[in-house]
Amino acid sequence: MLVQILFWAFAAVLVGSALGVILTRNPVHSALSLVLCFVTSAAIWLLIEAEFLAVVLVLVYVGAVMVLFLFVVMMLDINTEELRSGFTRYAWLGWLTAGVVIAEIVGVVMARSLGVDVTKGAEPLPADYSNTTELGAALFTQYAYPFELAAVLLLVAIVAAIALTMRKRPGHKVQDVAKQVAVRPQDRIRIVKMDPEKGA
Amino acid sequence: MLETFSTAWYSLPSYARSTVWIVIITVSLIICVALLTLWERKVIGWMQLRKGPNRVAIFGLFPGLGQPFADVVKLLMKEIIRPANANRFLFRIAPAIALIPAFMTWAVVPLSPELVVADVNAGLLFVLALTSVSVYGVIVAGWASNSKYAFLGAMRSAAQIVAYEIAMGFALVGVLMAAGSLNLGDIVRAQSGGPLSWYWFWLFPLLVVYFISGVAETNRAPFDVAEGESEIVAGFHVEYSGIGFALFFLAEYANMILISALASVFFLGGWLSPFEGYLPAGNPVTDWLMAPSFFWLGVKIFVFLFFFLWFRATFPRYRYDQIMRLGWKALIPVTLVWIAVEGVMVYFKVGPWAAAG
C-alpha cells in the first residue's frame, strides 16, 4: 500500500518535471527539471529494488552529466526565437519520434497478451539479496567482453574529443607550469654587494 | 526507570526509532556546527597570536562560548534582500538544496557498533551520489542571484567539484577493494584489529587524495576559489543576506564534519578503538579504552576537523589553473597507480588480504 502511494507520488512528480523540461521557456529551468526527472526516476527504481541502478543514475547523470550540461547552458546565450524558427519544418520528425515511443510503450503494456503478467510486479527479493553483487558478477563473468568493449569505446571517445578540441592558437597566453616550478632565485634576482656610502 | 524506558524504546516500531535518531542527529549536528565556527575562530586566532572571540559569555562563564549563538540571533534578525531580476523561486530554494545532501548523508554513516540510521548495502555509492548532488546548491545560487560575481563563483565551483569527485571516487574504489563491501558498517568491521590494520596504513596515498579532494569539495581554503573574497567578493553567496547566508554557512560546516566522519570511517576505522589489543584486558578502564564506541569516532572526526582549520590558517589560496592541474594531473594518477598496486597486493595476499584467504 505504502509502495503504491509512493509510486504514484513519484510518478506524478516525474511526469510534471518531464513536462517542465519541454514546456519551460528558460533553458536553465528545463535542465533543472531534467535533474528532478532523474532524481524521481531513481526513486521509482528504488521501489523495484534496483538500488544500484538508482544510485548510479543519481551519481552519473545528476552528479556529473547534468552539472556539465547546466554549466554549458548557463554560459550560452541561447536565442529562443532562432531556435523556434524551424519548428514547423521539423515537426514531422518530432511526431515520428513520439509515435515510435508511444508504440513501444503500448508494446510493453500489450505484453500481457503474450502471457506475461506485467501488472503483478516482481516478487519481493530476500533481505540479504544484493543488487550490486549480482550486477557485478554478471558484468565480470557472463558479459566481460561486451563490458570491456564498452570501456574501450568510451576511452576512444574521450581521446577523440580531446584531440578535436586541443589546438595551439597563436597569441594564446598560457602558463608553462614546468617553467614556473623550475624558477631559481639566482636567475631573477641579482644581489649587489656595495660598500656603504661615506659622507662627503 | 531505565528498564521501563528501554522496553518502551524497543517496543516502538523501527520507523519511529529511526525518526527519533534523525531528530537527535540533526539537532546535534547543528549545535556542532555552531561550536565548530567558534573553534575555528579560536584556533586561527591562537595561530595568529590573537585571542579570538572572547566577549560573549554564557551566564558569565566560558568567555566566547556564546559567540556562535549570538551570531545566529543576529543572522536571523537581519533583513533578507533579493536582488532585482533574481529568479525568485530558485534564489529561495538554493540554500535548501545546499543543505539537504549535507544532512542526508548522515543516514548511512555508522556512528557506533549498534547505531546507524539506515544500514543500506550500497552505502558507499549513496555517499558518493549525495556528495555529487551537493554542487547544485552552489550552481543554482550563483545563477539565480543574477550577479556576475555570484555566477563566476558558481562556475568555478562546478568545474572544481566535478574534477575532484573523480579523484574522490577512485580513492573510495580502493577502500571498496580492501573491504569487499559497499556497506559502511562492514567497511569499519573489516578494519578491526588495531590501528595498523586500519586502511590508512595500506592505503595511505588514497587517504591523502581523499582528504584533499574532500577539502576541495567543501570549497574550503586553500581551494576556496568559489568564494575568493579578494577576487570575486564572496562568490556564489554574495547576494545572500541574513538567514539565507546562514544556511549556506551551515551547509559548508556540516559538509566539513561529514567529510571528516567519512574519512574516519573509510581510513581510520570509524568507531574502532586505537588501543584495541594493545592494553591489558580485565580492568574496567582499559576495557572501556579498547572497546569500540562512538567516543573514538568523535575523536577521529575532531582530528580531521582540526586539519581543515589548520589548512585554512596556513596555506595561501590556489590559483584556479593550479587547482585543475592538481586534481587532474596529480591526484587522479596517484589513485590509479595505487589501485593497480592494491590489485597486486590482493593477488599475492599481502597486508589486510592475508587473512581473508
XYZ file of C-alpha atoms in Angstrom:
557
model
C 0.000 0.000 0.000
C 2.726 2.420 1.044
C 4.741 1.417 -2.007
C 1.773 2.211 -4.232
C 1.255 5.637 -2.686
C 4.978 6.361 -3.096
C 4.901 5.137 -6.680
C 2.005 7.399 -7.644
C 3.546 10.370 -5.873
C 6.907 9.906 -7.596
C 5.216 9.176 -10.934
C 3.226 12.407 -10.676
C 6.384 14.416 -9.953
C 8.189 12.617 -12.771
C 5.509 13.418 -15.345
C 5.276 17.005 -14.093
C 9.006 17.581 -14.324
C 9.185 15.858 -17.738
C 6.560 18.329 -18.955
C 8.635 21.066 -17.374
C 11.644 20.035 -19.470
C 9.832 20.663 -22.738
C 7.443 23.436 -21.737
C 9.543 25.970 -19.827
C 10.954 28.782 -21.927
C 14.165 29.207 -19.994
C 16.756 26.537 -20.924
C 18.202 26.581 -17.379
C 14.759 25.748 -15.972
C 14.496 22.913 -18.499
C 17.836 21.492 -17.403
C 16.865 21.719 -13.726
C 13.546 19.992 -14.482
C 15.539 17.220 -16.138
C 17.567 16.895 -12.920
C 14.317 16.491 -10.977
C 13.242 13.909 -13.582
C 16.372 11.835 -12.975
C 16.037 12.009 -9.211
C 12.388 10.856 -9.236
C 13.192 8.074 -11.731
C 15.903 6.920 -9.341
C 13.317 6.876 -6.540
C 10.984 4.739 -8.684
C 13.835 2.339 -9.450
C 14.431 2.047 -5.724
C 10.820 0.905 -5.356
C 11.514 -2.058 -7.691
C 14.617 -2.902 -5.634
C 17.162 -1.859 -8.249
C 19.172 0.206 -5.764
C 22.462 0.016 -7.644
C 20.988 1.443 -10.845
C 19.097 4.089 -8.892
C 22.180 5.330 -7.057
C 24.309 5.231 -10.201
C 21.668 7.207 -12.086
C 21.945 9.966 -9.494
C 25.729 9.696 -9.313
C 26.424 9.770 -13.048
C 23.574 11.730 -14.603
C 22.658 14.139 -11.822
C 26.121 14.473 -10.301
C 28.235 14.733 -13.432
C 26.414 14.903 -16.763
C 23.767 17.435 -15.779
C 26.290 19.618 -13.953
C 28.269 19.996 -17.155
C 25.039 20.450 -19.101
C 23.954 23.268 -16.785
C 27.456 24.680 -16.972
C 27.165 24.994 -20.754
C 23.522 26.105 -20.817
C 24.221 28.892 -18.323
C 27.199 30.130 -20.318
C 25.471 30.124 -23.698
C 23.362 32.995 -24.854
C 20.554 30.988 -26.406
C 18.332 32.830 -28.834
C 14.961 31.109 -28.479
C 13.480 32.985 -31.469
C 16.092 31.499 -33.747
C 15.556 28.042 -32.265
C 11.801 28.216 -32.845
C 12.133 29.308 -36.465
C 12.416 25.719 -37.729
C 9.613 24.391 -35.544
C 7.040 23.583 -38.241
C 9.686 22.399 -40.688
C 10.992 19.725 -38.301
C 7.634 18.945 -36.674
C 7.203 15.720 -38.675
C 10.425 14.350 -37.169
C 9.113 15.105 -33.691
C 5.786 13.411 -34.421
C 7.627 10.378 -35.822
C 9.789 10.048 -32.688
C 6.771 10.477 -30.426
C 4.894 7.831 -32.431
C 7.723 5.302 -32.083
C 7.963 5.908 -28.327
C 4.185 5.523 -27.897
C 4.242 2.314 -29.955
C 6.965 0.943 -27.686
C 5.001 1.773 -24.539
C 1.883 0.135 -25.987
C 4.028 -2.892 -26.860
C 5.161 -3.217 -23.249
C 1.613 -2.890 -21.940
C 0.368 -5.406 -24.548
C 2.966 -7.938 -23.404
C 0.194 -9.241 -21.146
C -1.482 -10.770 -24.173
C 1.699 -12.803 -24.757
C 1.218 -14.491 -21.392
C 3.484 -12.219 -19.347
C 1.689 -10.630 -16.423
C 3.321 -7.219 -16.129
C 0.796 -5.831 -13.672
C 1.646 -8.219 -10.871
C 5.157 -6.867 -10.375
C 8.237 -8.762 -9.292
C 8.358 -10.963 -6.216
C 9.933 -9.147 -3.263
C 13.555 -10.245 -3.015
C 15.057 -11.703 0.188
C 16.661 -9.246 2.603
C 20.227 -10.482 2.011
C 19.965 -10.107 -1.767
C 22.428 -7.528 -3.069
C 21.640 -5.967 -6.384
C 25.222 -4.665 -6.628
C 26.831 -8.075 -6.151
C 24.534 -9.668 -8.737
C 25.263 -6.973 -11.298
C 28.998 -7.173 -10.639
C 29.012 -10.939 -11.017
C 27.088 -10.729 -14.295
C 29.248 -7.927 -15.714
C 32.579 -9.562 -14.966
C 31.713 -13.141 -15.933
C 28.962 -13.524 -18.490
C 29.291 -10.084 -20.070
C 33.004 -9.490 -19.538
C 33.809 -8.921 -23.225
C 30.940 -6.516 -24.007
C 31.797 -4.667 -20.795
C 35.473 -4.278 -21.734
C 34.486 -3.321 -25.261
C 32.202 -0.553 -23.995
C 35.009 0.706 -21.762
C 37.473 0.864 -24.664
C 34.854 2.574 -26.814
C 34.372 5.273 -24.177
C 38.134 5.719 -23.894
C 38.377 6.181 -27.665
C 35.580 8.760 -27.490
C 37.449 10.667 -24.760
C 40.692 10.649 -26.735
C 38.853 11.759 -29.879
C 37.096 14.601 -28.066
C 40.377 15.847 -26.642
C 42.167 15.500 -29.981
C 39.430 17.531 -31.700
C 39.479 20.382 -29.215
C 43.209 20.571 -28.451
C 44.823 23.077 -30.732
C 47.537 25.660 -30.435
C 46.084 29.076 -31.001
C 48.513 31.826 -31.932
C 48.683 34.610 -29.382
C 47.033 32.458 -26.724
C 48.594 33.181 -23.360
C 49.055 30.250 -21.045
C 51.263 29.460 -18.076
C 54.006 26.906 -18.555
C 53.898 25.281 -15.146
C 57.119 23.334 -15.631
C 58.937 26.610 -16.225
C 57.246 28.205 -13.214
C 58.333 25.364 -10.977
C 61.881 25.408 -12.322
C 62.414 29.076 -11.477
C 65.516 29.704 -9.378
C 66.022 32.890 -7.397
C 69.524 33.426 -8.750
C 68.144 33.717 -12.316
C 65.873 36.573 -11.352
C 67.466 38.437 -8.534
C 70.964 39.826 -8.574
C 72.248 40.643 -5.156
C 74.660 43.528 -5.371
C 77.203 43.944 -2.697
C 78.343 47.505 -2.231
C 80.131 49.409 0.401
C 78.085 51.791 2.471
C 78.412 55.316 1.204
C 80.509 57.621 3.245
C 79.548 61.187 3.892
C 81.375 63.576 1.648
C 13.012 3.527 35.464
C 15.794 2.932 32.978
C 14.418 -0.523 32.268
C 10.919 0.727 31.525
C 12.436 3.327 29.254
C 14.453 0.727 27.358
C 11.490 -1.659 26.971
C 9.328 1.230 25.779
C 12.082 2.189 23.326
C 12.364 -1.305 21.820
C 8.598 -1.714 21.632
C 8.473 1.244 19.248
C 8.230 0.400 15.548
C 11.526 0.730 13.660
C 10.456 3.808 11.696
C 9.637 5.647 14.922
C 13.063 4.808 16.336
C 14.714 5.976 13.110
C 12.786 9.232 13.254
C 13.922 9.857 16.814
C 17.532 9.235 15.794
C 17.186 11.505 12.753
C 15.951 14.330 15.000
C 18.747 13.740 17.534
C 21.464 13.622 14.850
C 20.180 16.712 13.042
C 19.943 18.811 16.202
C 23.356 17.726 17.464
C 24.871 18.426 14.027
C 23.530 21.968 14.077
C 24.956 22.510 17.574
C 28.279 21.006 16.420
C 28.361 23.435 13.507
C 27.811 26.349 15.884
C 30.630 25.195 18.150
C 32.856 24.448 15.146
C 32.619 28.044 13.922
C 33.737 29.207 17.364
C 36.533 26.604 17.485
C 37.701 27.701 14.030
C 37.924 31.343 15.056
C 39.682 30.408 18.296
C 42.222 28.109 16.590
C 43.023 30.566 13.844
C 43.254 33.299 16.457
C 45.765 31.339 18.524
C 47.791 30.516 15.412
C 47.944 34.225 14.632
C 48.745 35.128 18.258
C 45.329 36.645 18.859
C 42.715 35.627 21.384
C 39.762 35.024 19.098
C 36.175 35.697 20.221
C 36.231 36.231 23.997
C 33.409 38.654 24.848
C 30.056 36.858 24.727
C 29.831 34.553 27.723
C 27.032 32.202 28.718
C 25.845 33.018 32.289
C 29.106 34.860 32.826
C 31.094 31.677 32.233
C 33.296 30.490 29.356
C 34.038 33.798 27.604
C 33.487 33.369 23.853
C 31.195 30.348 24.080
C 28.119 32.462 23.491
C 29.519 33.971 20.297
C 28.079 31.498 17.724
C 24.632 31.693 19.326
C 24.747 35.481 19.322
C 25.727 35.289 15.636
C 22.747 33.052 14.897
C 20.386 35.539 16.521
C 21.994 38.363 14.557
C 21.621 36.497 11.252
C 18.007 35.573 11.997
C 17.131 39.221 12.654
C 18.749 40.580 9.504
C 16.737 41.669 6.512
C 16.617 39.232 3.597
C 17.391 41.040 0.371
C 16.503 39.609 -3.006
C 18.344 41.303 -5.862
C 16.273 42.829 -8.644
C 15.708 40.375 -11.529
C 16.877 37.452 -9.431
C 14.944 34.274 -10.068
C 12.554 34.250 -7.112
C 11.936 30.513 -6.720
C 15.482 29.290 -7.400
C 17.011 32.044 -5.266
C 14.952 30.927 -2.269
C 15.399 27.190 -2.747
C 19.191 27.206 -3.376
C 20.275 27.268 0.312
C 18.000 24.294 0.971
C 19.492 22.380 -1.969
C 22.938 23.001 -0.493
C 21.860 21.923 2.981
C 19.859 18.742 2.284
C 22.671 16.471 0.956
C 24.973 17.566 3.787
C 22.477 16.255 6.345
C 21.056 13.355 4.322
C 24.378 11.526 4.033
C 24.466 11.033 7.809
C 21.745 8.404 7.361
C 24.294 5.790 6.273
C 27.236 6.815 8.490
C 27.735 4.204 11.237
C 28.069 6.191 14.469
C 28.706 3.287 16.828
C 28.649 -0.532 16.521
C 24.886 -0.560 17.027
C 23.796 2.807 15.731
C 23.251 3.580 12.074
C 20.008 5.153 10.869
C 19.855 3.267 7.540
C 22.035 0.185 7.243
C 21.911 0.039 3.438
C 24.009 -2.253 1.275
C 25.099 0.347 -1.253
C 26.075 2.877 1.433
C 29.324 3.939 -0.203
C 27.584 4.633 -3.512
C 24.877 6.553 -1.663
C 27.571 8.737 -0.102
C 29.201 9.388 -3.475
C 25.871 10.204 -5.122
C 24.880 12.676 -2.424
C 28.236 14.462 -2.315
C 27.942 14.903 -6.078
C 24.440 16.365 -5.720
C 25.616 18.997 -3.229
C 27.138 21.065 -6.056
C 23.638 22.070 -7.205
C 23.140 24.404 -4.266
C 26.177 26.404 -5.348
C 25.324 26.419 -9.067
C 21.665 27.325 -8.570
C 22.537 30.056 -6.056
C 25.129 31.545 -8.394
C 22.848 31.553 -11.391
C 19.635 32.665 -9.671
C 21.315 35.661 -7.996
C 21.609 37.439 -11.357
C 25.024 38.719 -10.371
C 28.284 38.333 -12.238
C 30.371 37.705 -9.134
C 27.995 35.025 -7.902
C 27.898 33.432 -11.342
C 31.682 33.337 -11.644
C 31.885 31.717 -8.222
C 29.318 29.096 -9.232
C 31.163 28.263 -12.466
C 34.475 27.879 -10.654
C 32.896 25.682 -8.036
C 31.122 23.466 -10.584
C 34.312 22.729 -12.521
C 36.265 22.150 -9.337
C 33.758 19.770 -7.774
C 33.331 17.713 -10.946
C 37.120 17.368 -11.221
C 37.735 16.368 -7.614
C 34.809 13.973 -7.496
C 36.694 11.658 -9.842
C 39.731 11.514 -7.568
C 37.428 11.009 -4.580
C 35.568 8.187 -6.327
C 38.815 6.420 -7.242
C 40.087 6.721 -3.666
C 36.878 5.050 -2.493
C 37.321 2.295 -5.112
C 40.498 1.425 -3.192
C 38.547 1.229 0.068
C 35.924 -0.914 -1.632
C 38.608 -3.304 -2.919
C 40.087 -3.624 0.567
C 36.791 -4.117 2.417
C 34.931 -6.103 -0.231
C 31.693 -4.373 0.717
C 29.775 -1.199 -0.019
C 28.168 -1.151 3.419
C 29.855 1.419 5.681
C 29.387 -0.704 8.801
C 31.055 -3.672 7.081
C 33.905 -1.425 5.949
C 34.553 -0.451 9.579
C 34.267 -4.059 10.778
C 36.746 -5.177 8.104
C 39.339 -2.853 9.665
C 39.174 -4.311 13.195
C 42.446 -5.408 14.817
C 44.272 -2.308 15.989
C 45.472 0.867 14.254
C 47.826 -0.965 11.905
C 45.000 -2.869 10.274
C 43.047 0.306 9.612
C 43.233 1.248 5.978
C 45.291 4.413 6.422
C 48.371 2.195 6.638
C 47.909 0.214 3.415
C 46.012 2.895 1.514
C 47.916 5.941 2.700
C 48.087 7.650 -0.743
C 44.333 7.157 -1.090
C 43.740 8.713 2.348
C 45.754 11.768 1.312
C 43.911 12.027 -2.014
C 40.532 11.523 -0.349
C 41.105 14.201 2.234
C 42.488 16.733 -0.264
C 39.502 16.101 -2.546
C 37.237 16.445 0.468
C 38.695 19.850 1.264
C 38.228 20.842 -2.378
C 34.621 19.536 -2.468
C 33.646 21.575 0.565
C 35.164 24.704 -1.047
C 37.421 25.251 1.927
C 40.782 27.020 1.925
C 43.154 26.549 0.126
C 40.610 25.552 -2.553
C 38.069 28.289 -1.850
C 38.196 29.997 -5.240
C 34.388 29.716 -5.339
C 34.339 32.329 -2.592
C 37.671 34.034 -3.216
C 36.968 37.243 -1.315
C 39.944 39.029 -2.823
C 38.785 38.341 -6.395
C 35.029 37.861 -6.544
C 33.911 39.275 -3.180
C 32.190 36.207 -1.691
C 31.467 34.133 -4.776
C 28.199 32.266 -5.111
C 26.593 33.587 -1.910
C 27.495 37.250 -2.360
C 23.827 38.235 -2.817
C 22.534 36.302 0.188
C 21.907 38.046 3.477
C 20.519 37.041 6.844
C 19.222 33.505 7.141
C 19.977 32.584 3.501
C 23.642 33.237 4.107
C 23.442 31.375 7.418
C 22.072 28.292 5.655
C 24.995 28.247 3.200
C 27.334 28.598 6.153
C 25.581 25.736 7.925
C 25.849 23.549 4.815
C 29.560 24.253 4.430
C 30.380 23.384 8.027
C 28.067 20.356 8.055
C 29.917 19.147 4.946
C 33.242 19.606 6.734
C 32.055 17.449 9.627
C 30.689 14.926 7.145
C 33.955 14.642 5.177
C 35.843 14.218 8.459
C 33.427 11.496 9.566
C 33.677 9.686 6.226
C 37.475 9.875 6.197
C 37.462 8.366 9.714
C 35.080 5.599 8.659
C 36.940 4.723 5.470
C 40.550 5.029 6.597
C 40.775 5.299 10.383
C 38.488 2.505 11.476
C 35.402 4.589 12.367
C 34.240 3.639 15.859
C 37.091 1.149 16.453
C 39.433 1.881 19.325
C 43.091 2.751 18.621
C 44.149 0.683 21.676
C 42.417 -2.482 20.504
C 44.619 -5.388 21.605
C 47.389 -3.124 22.919
C 46.343 -2.745 26.553
C 45.977 -5.397 29.262
C 42.375 -6.568 29.428
C 40.375 -7.273 32.545
C 40.168 -3.896 34.215
C 37.225 -1.584 33.552
C 39.296 1.418 32.404
C 41.386 -0.426 29.802
C 38.359 -2.449 28.735
C 36.495 0.752 28.032
C 39.513 2.175 26.184
C 39.761 -0.898 23.986
C 36.045 -1.261 23.274
C 34.671 0.244 20.074
C 32.390 3.214 20.770
C 31.115 6.498 19.437
C 33.768 8.245 21.518
C 36.553 7.080 19.170
C 34.695 8.167 16.062
C 34.213 11.568 17.717
C 37.932 11.860 18.461
C 38.840 10.996 14.853
C 36.316 13.476 13.451
C 37.773 16.125 15.725
C 41.321 15.447 14.475
C 40.257 15.771 10.824
C 38.312 18.945 11.567
C 41.413 20.403 13.137
C 43.261 19.699 9.864
C 40.614 21.709 7.993
C 41.199 24.690 10.295
C 44.964 24.260 10.212
C 44.948 24.307 6.393
C 42.886 27.463 6.395
C 45.270 29.235 8.766
C 48.460 28.235 6.962
C 48.022 27.785 3.199
C 47.593 30.554 0.635
C 44.776 30.087 -1.873
C 45.465 28.068 -5.008
C 45.175 29.759 -8.367
C 42.354 28.327 -10.480
C 44.561 26.621 -13.085
C 46.704 25.166 -10.306
C 43.612 23.593 -8.757
C 42.697 21.946 -12.045
C 46.276 20.803 -12.547
C 46.470 19.295 -9.080
C 43.164 17.494 -9.488
C 43.636 16.039 -12.953
C 47.385 15.611 -13.211
C 48.417 14.782 -9.648
C 45.581 13.263 -7.630
C 43.892 11.103 -10.279
C 47.169 9.453 -11.470
C 48.120 8.765 -7.836
C 44.836 6.955 -7.225
C 45.122 4.979 -10.475
C 48.638 3.824 -9.616
C 47.653 2.880 -6.096
C 44.619 0.908 -7.273
C 46.984 -1.076 -9.509
C 49.376 -1.614 -6.572
C 46.426 -2.713 -4.478
C 45.426 -5.183 -7.185
C 48.885 -6.756 -6.937
C 48.596 -6.852 -3.133
C 45.201 -8.563 -3.361
C 46.580 -11.119 -5.832
C 49.577 -12.014 -3.657
C 47.526 -11.735 -0.440
C 49.682 -9.120 1.265
C 48.586 -6.971 4.210
C 44.884 -6.843 5.031
C 44.172 -9.515 2.441
C 46.454 -12.074 4.079
C 43.785 -13.265 6.499
C 40.925 -13.111 4.003
C 42.353 -16.179 2.248
